[in-house]
Coordinates of C-alpha atoms and ligand atoms in Angstrom, one line a residue:
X1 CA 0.0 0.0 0.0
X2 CA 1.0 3.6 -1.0
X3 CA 0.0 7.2 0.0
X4 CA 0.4 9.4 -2.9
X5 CA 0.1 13.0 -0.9
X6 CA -0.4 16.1 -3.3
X7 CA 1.9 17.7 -4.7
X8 CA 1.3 20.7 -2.1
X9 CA 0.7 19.1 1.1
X10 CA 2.6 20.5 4.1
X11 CA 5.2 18.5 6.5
X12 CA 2.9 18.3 9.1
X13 CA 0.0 16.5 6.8
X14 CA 2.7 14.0 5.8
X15 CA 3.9 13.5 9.3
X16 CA -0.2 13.3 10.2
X17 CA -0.6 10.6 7.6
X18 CA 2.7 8.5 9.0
X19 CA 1.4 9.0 12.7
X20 CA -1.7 7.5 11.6
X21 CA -0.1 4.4 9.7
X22 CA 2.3 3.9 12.8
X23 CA -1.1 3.9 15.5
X24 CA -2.6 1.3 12.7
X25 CA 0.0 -1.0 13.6
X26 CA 2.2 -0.7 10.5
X27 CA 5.9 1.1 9.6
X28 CA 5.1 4.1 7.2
X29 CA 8.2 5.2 4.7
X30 CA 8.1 8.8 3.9
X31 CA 9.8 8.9 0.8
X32 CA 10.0 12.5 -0.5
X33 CA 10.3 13.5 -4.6
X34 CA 10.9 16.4 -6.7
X35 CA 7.1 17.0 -7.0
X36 CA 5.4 15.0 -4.3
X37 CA 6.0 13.1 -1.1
X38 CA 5.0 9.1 -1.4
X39 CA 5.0 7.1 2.2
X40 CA 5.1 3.3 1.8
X41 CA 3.1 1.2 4.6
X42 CA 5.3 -2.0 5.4
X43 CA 4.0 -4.4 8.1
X44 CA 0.2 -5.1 7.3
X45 CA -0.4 -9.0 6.8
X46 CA -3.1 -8.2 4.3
X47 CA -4.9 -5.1 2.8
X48 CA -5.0 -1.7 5.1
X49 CA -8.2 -0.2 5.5
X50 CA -7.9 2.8 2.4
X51 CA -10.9 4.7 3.8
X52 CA -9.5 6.4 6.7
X53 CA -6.0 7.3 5.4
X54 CA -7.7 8.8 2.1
X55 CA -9.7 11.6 3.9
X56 CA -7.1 12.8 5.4
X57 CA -5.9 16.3 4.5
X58 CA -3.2 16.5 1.9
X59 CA -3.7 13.3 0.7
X60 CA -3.8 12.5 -3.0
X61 CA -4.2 8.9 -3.5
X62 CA -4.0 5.5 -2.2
X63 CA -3.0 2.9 -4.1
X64 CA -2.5 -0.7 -3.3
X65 CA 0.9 -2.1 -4.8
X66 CA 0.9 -5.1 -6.4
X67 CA 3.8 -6.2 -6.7
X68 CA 6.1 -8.1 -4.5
X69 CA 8.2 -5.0 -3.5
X70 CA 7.2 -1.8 -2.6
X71 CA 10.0 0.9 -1.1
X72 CA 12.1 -0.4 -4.1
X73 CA 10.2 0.9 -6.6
X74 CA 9.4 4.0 -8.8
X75 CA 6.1 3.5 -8.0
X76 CA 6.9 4.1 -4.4
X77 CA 9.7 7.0 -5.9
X78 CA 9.8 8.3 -9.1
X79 CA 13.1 10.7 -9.0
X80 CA 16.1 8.2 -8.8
X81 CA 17.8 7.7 -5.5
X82 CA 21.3 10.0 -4.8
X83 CA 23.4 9.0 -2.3
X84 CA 25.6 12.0 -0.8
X85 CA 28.9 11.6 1.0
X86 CA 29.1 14.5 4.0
X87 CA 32.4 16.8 3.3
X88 CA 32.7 15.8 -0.4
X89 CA 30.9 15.8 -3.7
X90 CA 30.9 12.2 -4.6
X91 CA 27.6 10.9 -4.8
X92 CA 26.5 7.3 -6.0
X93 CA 23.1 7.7 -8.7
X94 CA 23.6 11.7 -9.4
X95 CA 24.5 12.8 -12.9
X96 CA 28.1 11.9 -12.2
X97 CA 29.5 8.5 -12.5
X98 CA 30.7 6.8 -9.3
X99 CA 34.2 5.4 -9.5
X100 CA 35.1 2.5 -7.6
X101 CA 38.9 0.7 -7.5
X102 CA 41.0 -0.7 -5.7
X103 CA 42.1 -4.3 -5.2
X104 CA 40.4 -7.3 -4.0
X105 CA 41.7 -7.7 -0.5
X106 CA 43.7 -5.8 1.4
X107 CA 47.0 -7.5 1.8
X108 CA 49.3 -5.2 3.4
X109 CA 49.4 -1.8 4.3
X110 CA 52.0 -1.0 1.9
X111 CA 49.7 -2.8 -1.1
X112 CA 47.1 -1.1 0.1
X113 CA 48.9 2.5 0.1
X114 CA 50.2 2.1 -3.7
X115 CA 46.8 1.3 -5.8
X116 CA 45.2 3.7 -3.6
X117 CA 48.0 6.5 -4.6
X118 CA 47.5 5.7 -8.3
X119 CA 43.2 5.0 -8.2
X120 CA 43.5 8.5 -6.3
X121 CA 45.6 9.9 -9.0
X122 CA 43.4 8.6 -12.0
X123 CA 40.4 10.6 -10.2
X124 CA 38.6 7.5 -8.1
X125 CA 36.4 8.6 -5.8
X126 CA 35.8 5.6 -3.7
X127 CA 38.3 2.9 -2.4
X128 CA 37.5 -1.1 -2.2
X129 CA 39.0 -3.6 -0.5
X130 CA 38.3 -6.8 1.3
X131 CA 38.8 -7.0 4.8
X132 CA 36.8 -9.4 5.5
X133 CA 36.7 -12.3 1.9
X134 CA 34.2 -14.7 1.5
X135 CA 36.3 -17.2 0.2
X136 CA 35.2 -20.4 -1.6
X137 CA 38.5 -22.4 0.3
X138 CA 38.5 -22.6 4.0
X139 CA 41.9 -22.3 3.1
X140 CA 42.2 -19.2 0.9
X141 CA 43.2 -15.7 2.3
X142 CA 40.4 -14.7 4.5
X143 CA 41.2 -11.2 4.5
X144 CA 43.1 -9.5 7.7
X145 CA 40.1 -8.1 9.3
X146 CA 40.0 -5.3 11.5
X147 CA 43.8 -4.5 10.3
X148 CA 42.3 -4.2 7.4
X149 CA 39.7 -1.4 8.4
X150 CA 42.1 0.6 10.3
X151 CA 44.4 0.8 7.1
X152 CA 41.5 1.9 4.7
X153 CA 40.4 4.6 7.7
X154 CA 44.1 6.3 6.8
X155 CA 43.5 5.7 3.3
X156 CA 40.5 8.3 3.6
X157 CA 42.4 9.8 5.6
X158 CA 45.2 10.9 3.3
X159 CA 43.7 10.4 0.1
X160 CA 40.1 12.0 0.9
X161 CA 38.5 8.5 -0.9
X162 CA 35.8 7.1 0.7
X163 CA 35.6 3.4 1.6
X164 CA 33.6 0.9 0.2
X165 CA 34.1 -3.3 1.7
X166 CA 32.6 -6.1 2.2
X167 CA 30.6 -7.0 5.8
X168 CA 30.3 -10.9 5.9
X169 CA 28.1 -11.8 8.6
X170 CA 26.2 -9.7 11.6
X171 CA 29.5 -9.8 13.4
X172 CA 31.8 -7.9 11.3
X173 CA 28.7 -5.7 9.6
X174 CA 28.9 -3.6 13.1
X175 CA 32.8 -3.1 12.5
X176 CA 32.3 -2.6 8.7
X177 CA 29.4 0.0 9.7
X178 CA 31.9 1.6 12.2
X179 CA 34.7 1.9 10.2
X180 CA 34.0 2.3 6.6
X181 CA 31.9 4.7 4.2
X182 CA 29.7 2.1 2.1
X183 CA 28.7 -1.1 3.3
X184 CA 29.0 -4.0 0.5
X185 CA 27.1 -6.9 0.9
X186 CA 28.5 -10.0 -1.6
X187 CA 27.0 -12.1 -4.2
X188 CA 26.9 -15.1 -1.9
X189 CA 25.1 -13.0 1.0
X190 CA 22.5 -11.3 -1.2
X191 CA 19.4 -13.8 0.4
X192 CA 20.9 -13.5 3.8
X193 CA 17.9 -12.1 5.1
X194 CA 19.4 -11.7 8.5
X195 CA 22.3 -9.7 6.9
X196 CA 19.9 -7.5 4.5
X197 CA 17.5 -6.6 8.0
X198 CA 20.6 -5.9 10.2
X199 CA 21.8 -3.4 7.4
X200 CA 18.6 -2.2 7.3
X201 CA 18.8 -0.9 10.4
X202 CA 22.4 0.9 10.3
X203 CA 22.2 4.7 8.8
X204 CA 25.0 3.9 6.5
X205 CA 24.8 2.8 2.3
X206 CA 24.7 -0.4 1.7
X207 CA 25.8 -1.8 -2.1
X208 CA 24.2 -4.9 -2.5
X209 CA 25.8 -7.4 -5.0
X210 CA 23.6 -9.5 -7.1
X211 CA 23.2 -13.0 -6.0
X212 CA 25.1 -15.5 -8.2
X213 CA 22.1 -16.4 -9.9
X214 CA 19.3 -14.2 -9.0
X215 CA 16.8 -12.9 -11.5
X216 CA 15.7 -9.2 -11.1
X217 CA 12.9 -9.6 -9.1
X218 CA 14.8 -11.8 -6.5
X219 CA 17.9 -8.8 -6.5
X220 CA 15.0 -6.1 -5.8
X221 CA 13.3 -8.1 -3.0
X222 CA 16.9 -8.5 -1.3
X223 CA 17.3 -4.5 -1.3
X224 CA 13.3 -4.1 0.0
X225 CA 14.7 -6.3 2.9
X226 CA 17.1 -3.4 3.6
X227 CA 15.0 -0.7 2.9
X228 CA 11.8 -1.8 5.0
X229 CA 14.3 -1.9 8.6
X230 CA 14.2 1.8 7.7
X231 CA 17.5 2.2 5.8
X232 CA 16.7 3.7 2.1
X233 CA 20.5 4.2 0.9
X234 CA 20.4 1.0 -1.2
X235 CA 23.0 0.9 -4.2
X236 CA 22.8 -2.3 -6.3
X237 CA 25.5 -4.2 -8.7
X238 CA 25.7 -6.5 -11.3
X239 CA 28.7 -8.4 -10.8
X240 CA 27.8 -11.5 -13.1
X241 CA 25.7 -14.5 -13.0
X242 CA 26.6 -18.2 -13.7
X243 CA 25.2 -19.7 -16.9
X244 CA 26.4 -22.5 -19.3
X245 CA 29.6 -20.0 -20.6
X246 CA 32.8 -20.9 -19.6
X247 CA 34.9 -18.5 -21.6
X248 CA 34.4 -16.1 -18.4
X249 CA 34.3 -16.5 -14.7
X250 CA 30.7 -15.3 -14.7
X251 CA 28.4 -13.8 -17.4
X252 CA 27.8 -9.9 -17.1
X253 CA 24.3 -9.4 -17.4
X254 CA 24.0 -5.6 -18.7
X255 CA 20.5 -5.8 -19.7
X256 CA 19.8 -6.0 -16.1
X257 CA 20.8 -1.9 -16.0
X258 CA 17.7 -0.8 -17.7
X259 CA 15.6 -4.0 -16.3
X260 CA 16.6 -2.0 -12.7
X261 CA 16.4 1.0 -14.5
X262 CA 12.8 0.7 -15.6
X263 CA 11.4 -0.2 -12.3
X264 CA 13.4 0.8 -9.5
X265 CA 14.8 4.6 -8.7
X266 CA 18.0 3.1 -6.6
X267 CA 21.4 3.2 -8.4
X268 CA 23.0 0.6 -10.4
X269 CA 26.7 -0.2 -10.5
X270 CA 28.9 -2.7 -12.5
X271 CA 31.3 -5.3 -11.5
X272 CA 33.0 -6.0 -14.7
X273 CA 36.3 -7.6 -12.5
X274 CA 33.8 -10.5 -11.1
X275 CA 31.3 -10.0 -13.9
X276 CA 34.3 -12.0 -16.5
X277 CA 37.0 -13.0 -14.4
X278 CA 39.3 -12.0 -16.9
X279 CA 41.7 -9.0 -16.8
X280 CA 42.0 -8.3 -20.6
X281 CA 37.7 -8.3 -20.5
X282 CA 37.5 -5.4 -17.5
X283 CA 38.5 -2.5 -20.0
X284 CA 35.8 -3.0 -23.2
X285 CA 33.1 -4.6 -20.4
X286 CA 33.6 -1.1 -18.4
X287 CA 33.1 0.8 -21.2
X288 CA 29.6 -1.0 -22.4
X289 CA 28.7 -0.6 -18.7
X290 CA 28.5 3.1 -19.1
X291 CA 27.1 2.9 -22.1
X292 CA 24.3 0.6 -21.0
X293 CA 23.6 3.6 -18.5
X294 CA 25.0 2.2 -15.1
X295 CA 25.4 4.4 -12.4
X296 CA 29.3 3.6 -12.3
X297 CA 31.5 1.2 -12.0
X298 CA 33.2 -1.1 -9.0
X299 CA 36.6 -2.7 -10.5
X300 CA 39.8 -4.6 -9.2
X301 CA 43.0 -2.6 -9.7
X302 CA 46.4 -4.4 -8.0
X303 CA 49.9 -2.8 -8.8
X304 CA 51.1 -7.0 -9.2
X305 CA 48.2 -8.7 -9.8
X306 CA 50.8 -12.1 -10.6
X307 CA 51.2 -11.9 -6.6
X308 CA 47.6 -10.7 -5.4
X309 CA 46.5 -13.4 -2.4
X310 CA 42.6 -13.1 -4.5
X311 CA 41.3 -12.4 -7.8
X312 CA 44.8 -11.4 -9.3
X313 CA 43.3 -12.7 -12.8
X314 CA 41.2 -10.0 -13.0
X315 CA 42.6 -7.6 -11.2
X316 CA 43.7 -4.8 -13.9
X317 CA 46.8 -2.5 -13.8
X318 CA 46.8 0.8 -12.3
X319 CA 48.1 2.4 -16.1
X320 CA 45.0 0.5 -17.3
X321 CA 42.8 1.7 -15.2
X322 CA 44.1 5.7 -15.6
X323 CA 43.2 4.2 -19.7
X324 CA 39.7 3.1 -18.3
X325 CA 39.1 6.6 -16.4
X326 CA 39.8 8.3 -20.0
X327 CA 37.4 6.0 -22.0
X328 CA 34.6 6.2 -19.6
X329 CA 35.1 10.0 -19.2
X330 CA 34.3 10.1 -23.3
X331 CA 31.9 7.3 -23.5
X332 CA 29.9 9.5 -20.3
X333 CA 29.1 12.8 -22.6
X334 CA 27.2 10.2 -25.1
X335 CA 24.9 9.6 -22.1
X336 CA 24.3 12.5 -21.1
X337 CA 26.8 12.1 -17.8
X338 CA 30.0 13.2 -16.5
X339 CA 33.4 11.8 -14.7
X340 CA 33.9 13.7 -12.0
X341 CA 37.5 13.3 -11.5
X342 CA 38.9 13.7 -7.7
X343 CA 37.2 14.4 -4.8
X344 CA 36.3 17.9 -4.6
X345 CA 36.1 18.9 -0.9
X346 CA 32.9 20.9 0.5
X347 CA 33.5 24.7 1.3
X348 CA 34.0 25.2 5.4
X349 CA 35.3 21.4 6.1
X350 CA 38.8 21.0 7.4
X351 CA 40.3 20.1 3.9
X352 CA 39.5 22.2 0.9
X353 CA 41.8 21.2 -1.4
X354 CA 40.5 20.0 -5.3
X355 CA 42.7 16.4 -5.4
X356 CA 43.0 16.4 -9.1
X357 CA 42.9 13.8 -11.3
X358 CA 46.2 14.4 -13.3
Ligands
PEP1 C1 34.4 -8.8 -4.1 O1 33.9 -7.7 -4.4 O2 35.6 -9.0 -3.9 C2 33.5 -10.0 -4.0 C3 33.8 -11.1 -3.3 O3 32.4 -9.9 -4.8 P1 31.2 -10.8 -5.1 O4 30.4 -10.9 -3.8 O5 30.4 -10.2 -6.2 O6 31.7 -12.2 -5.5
MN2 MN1 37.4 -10.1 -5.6

């Protein structure tokens, strides 16, 4: 169910009508537009009595959703979602594209230190980097945890980038939550329903990866978990899905941008490192990424990939990913975007400088 309020209804009518859904019994979601303000009711069992919402004043509309989601969609939201980053200008689902580099795992602090220098330098705005990896081998590299989250916190620190990793469970989301700028939750996580409603009740972003094979209504229901605890900063990414193909690692599943595109407002990113597995297939799968229309792009950059602990494969060089800033940044004007390039700082906070790209 959905109140549509007019167009010129006041904040008090809107917070009238959500009092009234919360004494109901149910959750109401103000979700506020460019022309109106929409509140989604989460919580009923069955159908909500329409009557006694629809008199009140500044109400437009009610209109009972049928499909399975509600908060998720542009029914619910018709202006797409922009996520803002206090003290800088990045933003993920604005007219800019939203960078993301940085390697797989964080391996040491000095590894971490040198692809951050050179993403910085090419004009990334956001850094990634496991701390916490999801590993198919018990075995494998399982990341260096909390190490790991300090030596991001002084990548910010110097660089200005804001940090993007991987939470793996309920225990190391609330270290992930305290320590880092966007919360990712991975492919193999994406139905952990637990996972999606603990993230839904933190006030930071979360990025949501596409499950490894989830179809579009399946990714959208995982991000309405997140968004009915209350938390509406929802990005989600296409990182690949497995099919019958085993010239790549996965299969990158582009027409899934305007699929989102068409029904959600929350921004879409691209994994086009896990998406094919393959290091020579990041550059031209980047570029058809941004042309598709995605929101940005979340890629692997390692300074020696031969010697990365995970995902060296695909894991491309910084000078190629300076190459892929340059492409994307021309391939952006033919969509109607931009590049921002560096990480301007806000007027009045501590650090004013412009960190430029070149
Ligand atoms: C990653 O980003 O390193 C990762 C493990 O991604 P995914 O969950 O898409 O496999
Ligand atoms: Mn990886």
């Amino acid at each position: 169910m959905l109140v549509v309020m007019k167009a010129q209804a006041t904040e008090e009518q809107v917070h009238s009508v959500c009092q009234k859904i919360e004494k109901l019994g149910y959750r109401a979601h103000p979700m506020p537009g460019a022309t109106r303000t929409a509140i989604g009711i989460t919580g009923n069992k069955g159908e909500v009595e329409q009557g006694t919402l629809e008199e009140m004043p500044g109400v437009q509309e009610v209109i009972q959703v049928s499909k399975p989601y509600k908060l998720v969609s542009r029914d619910t939201k018709l202006d797409n979602t922009v996520i803002r980053f206090p003290g800088t200008a990045a933003t993920i689902g604005g007219p800019g594209l939203t960078i993301v580099a940085g390697p797989c795992a964080i391996e040491s602090r000095e590894q971490a230190f040198i692809v951050a220098e050179r993403v910085h330098r090419a004009g990334a705005q956001f850094f990634r980097g496991g701390a916490y990896k999801p590993r198919t081998s018990p075995y494998a590299f399982q990341g260096l945890g909390l190490d790991a989250l300090k030596i991001m916190a002084e990548i910010r620190d110097k660089f200005g980038l804001r940090i993007v990793t991987e939470a793996i469970d309920n225990e190391t989301l609330e270290l992930v939550a305290e320590w880092a700028d966007v919360i990712q939750i991975g492919a193999r996580n994406m139905q952990n329903f637990s996972l999606l409603k603990h993230a839904g009740r933190l006030r930071k972003p979360v990025l949501l990866k596409r499950g490894l094979s989830a179809t579009l209504d399946e990714f959208l229901m995982a991000a309405e978990y997140v968004m009915s605890e209350g938390n509406y900063e929802v990005i989600l990414c296409e990182r690949g899905v497995r099919t019958f193909t085993d010239h790549t690692r996965n299969t990158l599943d582009l027409s899934i941008v305007p699929a989102v595109q068409r029904l959600s407002h929350l921004p879409i990113l691209v994994d086009p490192s896990h998406g094919t597995g393959k290091r020579d297939h990041v550059l031209p799968m980047s570029r058809a990424a941004i042309a598709a229309g995605a929101d940005g792009i979340i890629v692997e950059v390692h300074h020696q990939p031969d010697k990365a602990l995970s995902d060296g494969a695909q894991s491309i060089y910084p000078n190629q990913f300076a190459l892929m800033m340059d492409e994307i940044e021309q391939i952006a004007s033919v969509v109607h975007r931009k590049l921002p390039r560096g990480l301007q700082m806000e007027t009045g906070s501590a650090d004013t400088h412009v960190a430029k790209a070149h």
